[in-house]
XYZ file of C-alpha atoms in Angstrom:
376
model
C 85.545 115.428 87.587
C 85.522 112.268 89.709
C 86.163 112.459 93.452
C 89.276 110.315 93.046
C 90.744 112.580 90.383
C 89.914 115.653 92.465
C 91.714 114.118 95.457
C 94.813 113.399 93.370
C 94.885 116.972 92.102
C 94.639 118.343 95.613
C 97.460 116.005 96.598
C 99.683 117.449 93.839
C 98.777 121.008 94.780
C 99.450 120.528 98.498
C 102.518 118.329 98.130
C 103.640 115.374 100.186
C 102.824 117.241 103.399
C 99.180 116.388 102.643
C 99.770 112.603 102.494
C 98.267 111.931 105.910
C 95.176 114.013 105.161
C 94.652 112.503 101.700
C 95.562 108.827 102.161
C 93.490 107.676 99.182
C 95.276 109.880 96.659
C 97.290 107.254 94.785
C 99.389 108.981 92.133
C 100.100 107.553 88.698
C 103.757 107.144 87.628
C 103.634 110.454 85.708
C 102.004 112.188 88.657
C 104.714 110.798 90.930
C 107.353 112.373 88.661
C 105.442 115.660 88.753
C 105.202 115.451 92.541
C 108.918 114.803 92.860
C 109.851 117.697 90.542
C 107.644 120.147 92.436
C 108.774 118.819 95.815
C 112.435 119.251 94.844
C 111.792 122.972 94.639
C 108.933 123.930 96.931
C 109.812 121.593 99.826
C 112.840 123.828 100.461
C 110.545 126.698 101.348
C 108.471 124.480 103.622
C 111.598 123.246 105.417
C 112.701 126.835 105.952
C 109.405 127.324 107.746
C 110.173 124.398 110.045
C 108.054 121.696 108.385
C 109.560 118.234 107.891
C 108.826 115.802 105.102
C 106.763 112.765 105.984
C 108.525 109.841 104.282
C 106.536 107.009 105.838
C 105.822 104.268 103.408
C 107.571 105.925 100.509
C 111.019 104.421 100.759
C 113.968 106.194 99.226
C 113.240 105.895 95.517
C 111.238 109.088 95.250
C 113.245 111.234 97.622
C 113.915 114.512 95.816
C 117.504 114.548 97.060
C 118.238 112.022 94.307
C 117.592 114.718 91.751
C 120.355 117.113 90.760
C 119.633 120.645 89.599
C 120.415 119.565 86.033
C 118.188 116.489 86.255
C 115.420 118.553 87.786
C 115.491 120.978 84.854
C 115.204 118.029 82.480
C 112.174 116.772 84.392
C 110.542 120.206 84.161
C 110.910 120.259 80.382
C 109.484 116.744 80.060
C 106.531 117.291 82.366
C 105.376 120.869 81.803
C 104.773 123.270 78.908
C 107.351 125.979 78.281
C 105.393 128.751 80.025
C 105.125 126.688 83.215
C 108.838 125.804 83.081
C 109.738 129.494 82.899
C 107.500 130.328 85.865
C 108.857 127.521 88.063
C 112.415 128.343 87.013
C 111.888 131.980 88.043
C 110.525 130.846 91.438
C 113.604 128.705 91.951
C 116.041 131.532 91.281
C 114.273 134.590 92.631
C 112.157 133.364 95.527
C 113.623 130.109 96.781
C 117.340 130.765 96.659
C 118.452 127.933 94.375
C 121.778 129.555 93.612
C 123.173 126.301 92.210
C 121.146 126.982 89.074
C 123.398 129.945 88.372
C 126.752 128.599 89.534
C 127.152 125.602 87.203
C 127.816 126.209 83.453
C 126.067 122.926 82.528
C 122.962 123.945 84.456
C 123.005 127.361 82.786
C 123.023 125.593 79.405
C 119.868 123.750 80.431
C 117.957 126.797 81.663
C 115.229 128.226 79.435
C 116.445 131.686 78.284
C 113.873 134.392 79.074
C 113.663 137.885 80.561
C 113.190 136.648 84.139
C 116.315 134.512 83.876
C 118.207 137.435 82.351
C 117.345 139.658 85.327
C 118.650 137.033 87.744
C 121.847 136.512 85.754
C 122.617 140.230 85.609
C 122.152 140.482 89.366
C 124.354 137.383 89.895
C 127.146 138.024 87.371
C 129.293 140.140 89.667
C 130.019 137.147 91.913
C 130.273 134.545 89.129
C 133.542 132.806 88.224
C 134.894 133.310 84.658
C 133.415 130.079 83.204
C 129.957 130.922 84.494
C 130.332 134.530 83.389
C 130.921 133.345 79.802
C 127.714 131.304 79.979
C 125.867 134.310 81.373
C 127.014 136.309 78.347
C 125.696 133.594 76.004
C 122.287 133.539 77.693
C 122.182 137.333 77.720
C 122.836 137.440 73.982
C 120.061 134.927 73.247
C 117.486 136.830 75.288
C 118.552 140.234 73.931
C 118.421 139.011 70.329
C 114.905 137.706 70.910
C 113.765 141.046 72.369
C 115.409 143.016 69.552
C 113.838 140.806 66.874
C 110.366 141.526 68.260
C 110.902 145.191 69.060
C 113.008 146.543 66.176
C 110.219 146.640 63.514
C 107.941 148.584 65.881
C 110.657 151.097 66.767
C 111.754 151.609 63.167
C 108.154 152.103 62.043
C 107.496 154.642 64.798
C 110.663 156.608 64.010
C 110.745 156.287 60.221
C 109.441 159.820 59.566
C 106.312 161.824 58.882
C 103.477 160.215 56.908
C 103.746 161.259 53.260
C 100.431 160.986 51.391
C 102.217 161.164 48.026
C 104.140 157.945 48.680
C 102.884 154.384 49.088
C 104.334 151.897 51.530
C 104.358 148.113 51.931
C 104.757 148.570 55.708
C 101.293 147.735 57.063
C 100.853 149.656 60.319
C 97.868 151.598 61.634
C 99.841 154.827 61.879
C 100.531 154.593 58.116
C 96.956 153.626 57.153
C 95.548 155.778 54.303
C 91.789 155.442 54.789
C 90.879 157.894 52.013
C 92.843 155.990 49.366
C 91.546 152.674 50.731
C 87.918 153.799 50.345
C 88.568 155.246 46.872
C 90.246 152.097 45.581
C 87.524 149.813 46.950
C 84.357 151.697 45.914
C 83.805 149.061 43.244
C 83.356 146.534 46.075
C 80.253 148.239 47.516
C 77.892 145.661 48.986
C 74.416 147.148 48.578
C 72.675 144.521 50.642
C 74.963 144.902 53.651
C 75.576 148.626 52.942
C 79.323 148.484 53.352
C 82.530 148.470 51.326
C 84.404 145.190 51.194
C 88.044 146.311 51.202
C 90.312 143.838 49.447
C 93.129 146.369 48.927
C 94.419 148.401 51.853
C 96.531 151.481 51.229
C 99.308 152.814 53.452
C 101.271 156.060 53.375
C 105.001 156.057 52.848
C 107.031 158.137 55.296
C 109.471 160.949 54.656
C 112.960 160.371 56.016
C 114.248 162.861 58.552
C 117.511 164.581 57.767
C 118.245 166.940 60.658
C 120.083 165.139 63.481
C 118.644 164.546 66.936
C 120.459 163.568 70.117
C 118.767 161.168 72.523
C 120.361 160.978 75.974
C 119.307 157.935 77.990
C 120.206 158.431 81.661
C 119.577 155.119 83.424
C 119.380 154.462 87.156
C 121.139 151.107 87.655
C 119.693 150.372 91.087
C 118.276 146.864 91.509
C 114.659 148.056 91.493
C 115.131 149.396 87.950
C 116.578 146.196 86.482
C 113.761 145.501 83.994
C 113.936 149.089 82.770
C 117.725 148.854 82.481
C 117.386 145.837 80.187
C 114.941 147.593 77.886
C 116.951 150.819 77.957
C 119.986 148.880 76.720
C 117.916 147.248 73.967
C 116.332 150.548 72.923
C 119.755 152.207 72.793
C 121.074 149.471 70.492
C 118.108 149.889 68.127
C 118.196 153.694 68.138
C 121.930 153.846 67.346
C 121.227 152.088 64.035
C 118.787 154.783 62.888
C 119.932 157.590 60.576
C 120.230 161.114 61.952
C 120.012 159.974 65.583
C 122.913 160.165 68.034
C 122.484 158.150 71.212
C 124.261 158.853 74.468
C 123.829 156.170 77.135
C 124.665 157.000 80.744
C 124.183 154.629 83.700
C 124.537 155.785 87.279
C 124.186 155.054 90.967
C 126.476 157.239 93.087
C 128.980 156.945 90.241
C 128.447 157.826 86.584
C 129.460 155.560 83.701
C 129.246 156.770 80.105
C 128.496 153.725 77.929
C 127.806 155.676 74.743
C 130.577 153.882 72.862
C 128.924 150.520 73.695
C 125.341 151.680 73.119
C 125.102 149.700 69.864
C 125.678 146.420 71.774
C 123.043 145.767 74.443
C 124.904 142.680 75.665
C 128.064 144.655 76.452
C 125.992 147.281 78.202
C 124.207 144.731 80.387
C 127.454 142.948 81.212
C 128.847 146.322 82.337
C 125.954 147.232 84.607
C 126.761 147.101 88.327
C 123.606 146.841 90.408
C 123.250 148.312 93.868
C 124.749 151.292 95.588
C 123.083 154.627 96.232
C 121.367 156.984 93.794
C 122.741 160.401 92.856
C 120.365 161.651 90.180
C 121.569 165.255 90.454
C 125.153 164.423 89.482
C 123.991 162.232 86.600
C 121.721 164.989 85.260
C 124.502 167.577 85.528
C 126.819 165.255 83.593
C 124.181 164.760 80.885
C 123.546 168.499 80.761
C 127.152 168.891 79.692
C 126.507 166.608 76.705
C 123.848 168.899 75.248
C 125.054 170.836 72.191
C 121.750 171.532 70.385
C 119.124 171.883 73.105
C 116.096 172.192 70.810
C 117.064 168.949 69.076
C 117.924 166.983 72.204
C 115.734 164.530 74.080
C 116.817 163.759 77.638
C 115.267 160.616 79.160
C 115.726 159.914 82.871
C 114.856 156.281 83.661
C 114.640 156.067 87.446
C 112.447 155.522 90.495
C 113.212 159.198 91.348
C 114.384 158.309 94.861
C 117.161 160.862 95.070
C 119.956 160.111 97.488
C 121.903 163.217 96.543
C 120.918 166.866 96.353
C 117.260 167.397 95.443
C 117.908 171.122 94.925
C 120.647 170.402 92.358
C 118.470 167.836 90.586
C 115.557 170.260 90.236
C 117.907 173.073 89.188
C 119.349 170.926 86.395
C 115.802 170.083 85.283
C 114.854 173.782 85.135
C 118.003 174.731 83.218
C 117.500 172.069 80.545
C 113.789 172.844 80.239
C 114.548 176.567 79.865
C 117.080 175.745 77.140
C 114.265 173.859 75.290
C 115.639 170.366 75.859
C 112.753 167.874 75.715
C 112.658 166.118 79.095
C 111.045 162.764 79.867
C 111.152 160.915 83.190
C 110.247 157.235 83.056
C 109.297 155.423 86.238
C 109.342 152.244 84.152
C 110.439 151.195 80.670
C 109.332 147.579 80.465
C 106.871 145.216 78.843
C 104.379 145.694 81.692
C 105.124 149.396 82.376
C 104.333 148.879 86.077
C 106.314 151.551 87.959
C 107.270 151.723 91.612
C 108.614 155.218 92.168
C 108.667 158.287 94.416
C 105.489 160.048 93.316
C 106.153 163.243 95.248
C 109.555 163.629 93.622
C 108.053 162.841 90.219
C 105.523 165.649 90.783
C 108.320 168.084 91.623
C 110.223 167.116 88.473
C 107.031 167.558 86.473
C 106.533 171.003 87.983
C 109.999 171.967 86.728
C 109.441 170.970 83.110
C 109.855 167.188 82.865
C 107.132 164.949 81.444
C 106.622 161.905 83.712
C 105.375 158.557 82.418
C 105.709 154.780 82.517
C 105.895 153.250 79.045
C 106.324 149.994 77.207
C 109.191 150.111 74.674
C 106.876 150.420 71.664
C 104.994 153.323 73.280
C 108.325 154.920 74.139
C 109.314 154.721 70.468
C 106.000 156.286 69.474
C 106.564 159.099 71.987
C 110.016 159.823 70.559
C 108.568 159.672 67.045
C 105.980 162.276 68.029
C 108.668 164.599 69.388
C 110.996 164.473 66.384
C 108.277 164.332 63.690
C-alpha cells in the first residue's frame, strides 16, 4: 500500500478532526462522500465530548448538517455493503442517540430491517405516535418473518418425533442420518485403492409422530436486559403452537403478569404487547404458571430470565421445589438468542439449580433440540 493511500485511509478512520495532522490526505470524491456520511453520525459523539469541528478551508458544501437522516441512510446504502450499513445503523440508534431515525415514518421505511433495529423499535414503541407505531409493526413483521423462515425447519425437524429405522425420510439432517443403511447401499462403490466407500446415496430415518399431548409454558422476563431473548421466545412460541400435540402457554412478566397465550401464534402481536422496564417479580410469575399445570409429567416449564429476583426469593425457590417434586420438567434460560451470551445472577441460578431446575443459555435451534430430547 502506498504512503499516500495509507494516509487517506487514516484520514477516513480518524475523521475531519485529523485534518491538521494529515494535511496531505486529499480525498477522492467518493471518499469525501464516505467522510461526510461517517461524520454525520460519529461527529455527534465527538461534540458531546467537547470537540469542535475544524471547518477551515472546507467551505459549506460538505458540512454534514446539509444531510437529513433520510438522505444519510441513502448515502449509507450507496457507499457501504449491507453488513456495514446494519452496523452503522445500530450505532446511530443504540449508542449515539439519533432518535430521529425512529420518529419519522419515511425514515423508518428507509432503515434496513434486522434484529438490532427490531430491538430498538420495541424499546421505542411505547413513546411512538400512531403513524410511527404502524411502521414499527411493519418492520417487526418483516424481521420476524425472516427469523421464522430460517428457524422453523430446524425446530420442526428437532420436534418431529423419534427416529424410526423402518421408515425413510427425504429430510436430510444429521439427527436422522442412517449410517448402517448408507454403508449397505453403497458397498458397491468400494474404492480399493483409497480403501474407502464412495457414498453417492445417503439414507435418513423417518420419524414417528408423537400423539400424547405436551404443554410447554414459556415464562418470559420482559426487562430490558432480556430483550433479545424476548424476541426469540415470541418466535419460538409462534412456531411451537403450529406443532401437533403441543399446547403453548406464553407468560410475560415484570412486577405484573400478562398471559399472552391467546396471541402466542403471532410473534408480532406478542412483541407489540411487550412493555419493557419495571421491576422483576419472578416468584409471582412462577406461582401463576404453576396454576396452569394440569399434567405435571407432560409439562415443560421454561423460565427465561436473568434471575435477578426483585420479589420473594423464598417463594420463588418454593415454587421451583413444588413443580420439580410434581415431576414438571424445569428449564431456566439465562439467554435464548442467536449468540446465547447470558448476563445473569449466577448465585441465584445455582440456587434454582439446587432446587430442581436445569440452567442453561441456548440458541433457538439448541433449545428446540433440548425440548425434542425431553418429549422423545
